[in-house]
Short mmCIF file of C-alpha atoms and ligand atoms in Angstrom, two decimals:
data_model
loop_
_atom_site.label_atom_id
_atom_site.label_comp_id
_atom_site.label_asym_id
_atom_site.label_seq_id
_atom_site.Cartn_x
_atom_site.Cartn_y
_atom_site.Cartn_z
CA MET N 28 -32.71 -26.41 -54.16
CA LEU N 29 -29.16 -27.25 -55.33
CA ILE N 30 -29.51 -24.85 -58.30
CA ALA N 31 -30.75 -22.11 -55.98
CA THR N 32 -27.71 -22.63 -53.70
CA VAL N 33 -25.28 -22.54 -56.64
CA LEU N 34 -26.93 -19.40 -58.07
CA PHE N 35 -26.79 -17.71 -54.65
CA LYS N 36 -23.08 -18.58 -54.30
CA LEU N 37 -22.30 -17.22 -57.78
CA TYR N 38 -24.22 -14.02 -57.00
CA TYR N 39 -22.44 -13.71 -53.62
CA MET N 40 -18.96 -14.25 -55.14
CA GLN N 41 -19.52 -11.40 -57.61
CA GLY N 42 -19.21 -9.02 -54.69
CA ILE N 43 -21.06 -5.93 -53.63
CA GLN N 44 -21.03 -2.32 -54.76
CA ILE N 45 -20.71 0.54 -52.24
CA ILE N 46 -20.85 3.95 -53.91
CA ASP N 47 -18.00 3.78 -56.51
CA LYS N 48 -16.18 0.66 -55.21
CA THR N 49 -16.64 -3.10 -55.54
CA PHE N 50 -15.89 -5.40 -52.61
CA ILE N 51 -15.52 -9.17 -52.74
CA PRO N 52 -16.39 -11.65 -49.94
CA TYR N 53 -13.40 -12.16 -47.67
CA ILE N 54 -14.16 -13.38 -44.10
CA THR N 55 -17.45 -15.05 -43.22
CA ASN N 56 -19.48 -14.23 -40.15
CA GLU N 57 -18.85 -17.75 -38.87
CA GLU N 58 -15.07 -17.32 -39.07
CA LEU N 59 -15.35 -13.96 -37.30
CA GLU N 60 -17.48 -15.43 -34.52
CA GLN N 61 -14.97 -18.27 -33.99
CA ALA N 62 -12.08 -15.79 -33.72
CA ILE N 63 -14.07 -13.64 -31.26
CA LYS N 64 -14.98 -16.63 -29.09
CA ARG N 65 -11.31 -17.65 -28.95
CA LEU N 66 -10.28 -14.10 -27.98
CA ALA N 67 -12.94 -13.86 -25.26
CA THR N 68 -11.75 -17.13 -23.70
CA ILE N 69 -8.07 -16.05 -23.72
CA VAL N 70 -8.87 -12.60 -22.25
CA HIS N 71 -11.08 -14.14 -19.58
CA ASN N 72 -8.28 -16.52 -18.53
CA ASP N 73 -5.91 -13.55 -18.21
CA TYR N 74 -8.31 -11.52 -16.02
CA LYS N 75 -9.53 -14.20 -13.58
CA GLY N 76 -10.52 -12.52 -10.29
CA GLU N 77 -10.40 -9.03 -11.86
CA ILE N 78 -13.07 -6.77 -13.34
CA PRO N 79 -11.45 -5.29 -16.45
CA VAL N 80 -12.81 -2.25 -18.27
CA PHE N 81 -13.12 -2.82 -22.02
CA ILE N 82 -12.75 0.50 -23.83
CA GLY N 83 -13.97 0.42 -27.43
CA VAL N 84 -13.17 2.85 -30.22
CA LEU N 85 -16.38 3.96 -31.96
CA ASN N 86 -17.86 3.52 -34.49
CA GLY N 87 -16.16 0.51 -36.05
CA VAL N 88 -15.78 -1.54 -32.87
CA ILE N 89 -19.49 -1.78 -32.10
CA ILE N 90 -20.25 -5.19 -33.66
CA PHE N 91 -16.98 -6.82 -32.59
CA MET N 92 -17.38 -5.52 -29.03
CA SER N 93 -21.00 -6.58 -28.64
CA ASP N 94 -20.19 -10.12 -29.88
CA PHE N 95 -17.06 -10.24 -27.71
CA LEU N 96 -19.03 -9.23 -24.61
CA LYS N 97 -21.62 -11.94 -25.23
CA GLN N 98 -18.79 -14.50 -25.24
CA TYR N 99 -16.92 -13.04 -22.23
CA LYS N 100 -17.84 -15.14 -19.22
CA GLY N 101 -16.50 -12.99 -16.35
CA ASP N 102 -17.46 -9.67 -14.76
CA CYS N 103 -16.44 -6.62 -16.73
CA GLU N 104 -17.34 -3.00 -17.40
CA ILE N 105 -17.38 -1.14 -20.69
CA SER N 106 -16.80 2.36 -21.96
CA PHE N 107 -16.41 3.97 -25.38
CA LEU N 108 -14.65 6.83 -27.01
CA GLN N 109 -14.57 8.04 -30.57
CA MET N 110 -11.50 8.64 -32.70
CA LYS N 111 -11.06 9.27 -36.39
CA SER N 112 -8.08 8.88 -38.71
CA TYR N 113 -9.55 7.57 -41.98
CA GLU N 114 -11.04 9.53 -44.91
CA GLY N 115 -12.53 7.21 -47.55
CA THR N 116 -10.10 4.28 -48.00
CA GLN N 117 -6.98 6.17 -46.78
CA THR N 118 -5.56 6.94 -43.35
CA THR N 119 -4.87 10.65 -42.81
CA GLY N 120 -2.13 9.91 -40.25
CA ASN N 121 -3.78 12.50 -38.03
CA VAL N 122 -5.84 11.01 -35.16
CA LYS N 123 -8.61 13.20 -33.73
CA THR N 124 -10.43 12.39 -30.46
CA LEU N 125 -14.06 13.18 -31.22
CA MET N 126 -15.45 11.92 -27.87
CA ASP N 127 -13.52 11.04 -24.67
CA ILE N 128 -14.61 8.36 -22.16
CA SER N 129 -17.02 9.44 -19.44
CA MET N 130 -16.21 6.96 -16.62
CA ASP N 131 -13.52 7.20 -13.92
CA ILE N 132 -10.95 4.51 -14.75
CA THR N 133 -8.35 5.38 -12.09
CA GLY N 134 -6.69 2.21 -10.75
CA ARG N 135 -8.51 -0.08 -13.21
CA HIS N 136 -7.27 -2.81 -15.55
CA ILE N 137 -7.99 -1.60 -19.08
CA VAL N 138 -8.29 -3.47 -22.37
CA LEU N 139 -8.35 -1.14 -25.39
CA MET N 140 -10.55 -2.64 -28.09
CA GLU N 141 -10.17 -1.82 -31.81
CA ASP N 142 -12.04 -3.23 -34.79
CA ILE N 143 -8.95 -3.05 -36.99
CA VAL N 144 -5.34 -1.98 -36.52
CA ASP N 145 -3.73 -0.64 -39.68
CA THR N 146 -0.84 1.86 -39.18
CA GLY N 147 -1.44 1.70 -35.40
CA ASN N 148 -1.80 5.50 -35.17
CA THR N 149 -5.24 5.27 -33.56
CA LEU N 150 -4.26 2.58 -31.06
CA TYR N 151 -1.11 4.49 -30.15
CA ALA N 152 -3.01 7.76 -29.63
CA LEU N 153 -5.59 5.90 -27.55
CA HIS N 154 -2.88 4.26 -25.46
CA GLN N 155 -1.28 7.67 -24.80
CA LEU N 156 -4.63 9.16 -23.80
CA ILE N 157 -5.56 6.33 -21.42
CA SER N 158 -2.12 5.97 -19.83
CA ARG N 159 -2.42 9.58 -18.57
CA LYS N 160 -5.44 8.55 -16.50
CA LYS N 161 -3.50 6.63 -13.75
CA VAL N 162 -4.87 3.21 -14.61
CA LYS N 163 -3.47 -0.04 -13.12
CA SER N 164 -2.68 -1.74 -16.44
CA ILE N 165 -3.40 -1.41 -20.16
CA ARG N 166 -3.61 -4.18 -22.72
CA THR N 167 -4.68 -3.92 -26.35
CA ALA N 168 -7.03 -6.04 -28.46
CA THR N 169 -8.12 -5.94 -32.08
CA LEU N 170 -10.35 -8.11 -34.23
CA LEU N 171 -8.27 -7.51 -37.39
CA TYR N 172 -4.60 -6.64 -37.70
CA LYS N 173 -2.67 -5.60 -40.84
CA PRO N 174 0.97 -6.48 -39.96
CA ASP N 175 2.34 -5.05 -43.23
CA ALA N 176 0.82 -1.63 -42.51
CA TYR N 177 1.68 -1.46 -38.78
CA LYS N 178 4.20 1.29 -37.96
CA LYS N 179 4.29 1.38 -34.14
CA ASP N 180 6.30 -0.43 -31.43
CA LEU N 181 3.28 -0.79 -29.16
CA ASN N 182 2.54 -4.46 -28.47
CA ILE N 183 -0.90 -5.76 -29.43
CA ASP N 184 -1.83 -8.34 -26.80
CA TYR N 185 -4.92 -9.92 -28.37
CA ILE N 186 -5.39 -10.33 -32.14
CA GLY N 187 -8.40 -11.97 -33.77
CA MET N 188 -7.04 -12.33 -37.32
CA HIS N 189 -4.07 -11.16 -39.40
CA ILE N 190 -5.08 -9.74 -42.79
CA PRO N 191 -3.15 -8.24 -45.74
CA ASP N 192 -2.82 -4.49 -46.22
CA LYS N 193 -6.05 -4.08 -48.20
CA PHE N 194 -9.15 -2.04 -47.39
CA VAL N 195 -12.07 -4.05 -45.97
CA VAL N 196 -15.71 -3.32 -45.06
CA GLY N 197 -18.45 -5.01 -43.08
CA PHE N 198 -18.93 -6.22 -39.50
CA GLY N 199 -18.74 -2.64 -38.19
CA LEU N 200 -16.22 -1.35 -40.74
CA ASP N 201 -17.40 1.26 -43.22
CA TYR N 202 -16.64 2.85 -46.54
CA GLU N 203 -17.86 6.48 -46.49
CA GLY N 204 -20.21 5.58 -43.62
CA LEU N 205 -21.77 2.59 -45.42
CA GLY N 206 -21.32 -1.18 -45.07
CA ARG N 207 -21.06 -1.39 -41.27
CA ASN N 208 -24.19 -3.56 -41.08
CA LEU N 209 -22.85 -6.30 -43.38
CA PRO N 210 -22.54 -9.54 -41.35
CA ASP N 211 -19.43 -10.70 -43.28
CA ILE N 212 -16.22 -8.86 -44.16
CA TYR N 213 -15.54 -7.84 -47.77
CA GLN N 214 -12.24 -6.81 -49.36
CA LEU N 215 -11.78 -3.99 -51.89
CA LYS N 216 -11.52 -5.44 -55.40
CA ASP N 217 -8.30 -4.46 -57.29
P1 5GP Q 324 -4.88 3.07 -37.95
O1 5GP Q 324 -4.90 4.28 -37.06
O2 5GP Q 324 -4.37 1.81 -37.28
O3 5GP Q 324 -4.16 3.35 -39.24
O4 5GP Q 324 -6.36 2.79 -38.39
C1 5GP Q 324 -7.31 2.46 -37.47
C2 5GP Q 324 -8.68 2.93 -37.87
O5 5GP Q 324 -8.77 3.21 -39.26
C3 5GP Q 324 -9.67 1.83 -37.61
O6 5GP Q 324 -10.24 1.93 -36.33
C4 5GP Q 324 -10.69 2.03 -38.73
O7 5GP Q 324 -11.63 2.99 -38.33
C5 5GP Q 324 -9.88 2.60 -39.86
N1 5GP Q 324 -9.41 1.55 -40.79
C6 5GP Q 324 -8.15 1.04 -40.92
N2 5GP Q 324 -8.10 0.10 -41.87
C7 5GP Q 324 -9.36 0.00 -42.35
C8 5GP Q 324 -9.96 -0.84 -43.36
O8 5GP Q 324 -9.34 -1.68 -44.02
N3 5GP Q 324 -11.29 -0.67 -43.55
C9 5GP Q 324 -12.03 0.25 -42.87
N4 5GP Q 324 -13.32 0.31 -43.17
N5 5GP Q 324 -11.50 1.05 -41.92
C10 5GP Q 324 -10.18 0.92 -41.66
#
């Protein structure tokens, strides 16, 4: 049993291959779940007596948002939109809205939910888009934040974890469309 555990750990530490890139284990599912639980508690405390609308950015946010919602103990509503700024492992700097939200959010308290904030271009574009819709308030939340890559002044109200400026996959995050279903997060090997 011990040998099997050691062999599994060695195999796991070698990393995984996605197309032409190798990724090494970086953040475990347990660590992610703890960070999400902590975020859900803080957000709930801030919105006591309110019904916030959590707006997620597809596709990457899907796993974070579903786990966050399971931990959020108050009433809330959800909506999604789709934006795209990354090609492969690089940001293009050009944010496209592929799908806008369908619900009426006039007069509502909004929390914008991102899987990862890198340059901040996506979050900024999303903030601009939503603030035109006459909402009551907007706050921002992200599971992962790369402070060294961030280029915007916009405040991020809720942050799950700070990470270095390196490309990661797993837990909703992809490389060329793959890797989103990995339960842990992996970092691109140098
Ligand atoms: P930003 O606009 O802040 O530069 O990037 C935000 C979007 O780019 C994220 O929602 C995500 O789709 C993608 N992105 C940024 N950094 C990473 C990363 O390290 N890994 C993956 N898979 N996507 C990333």
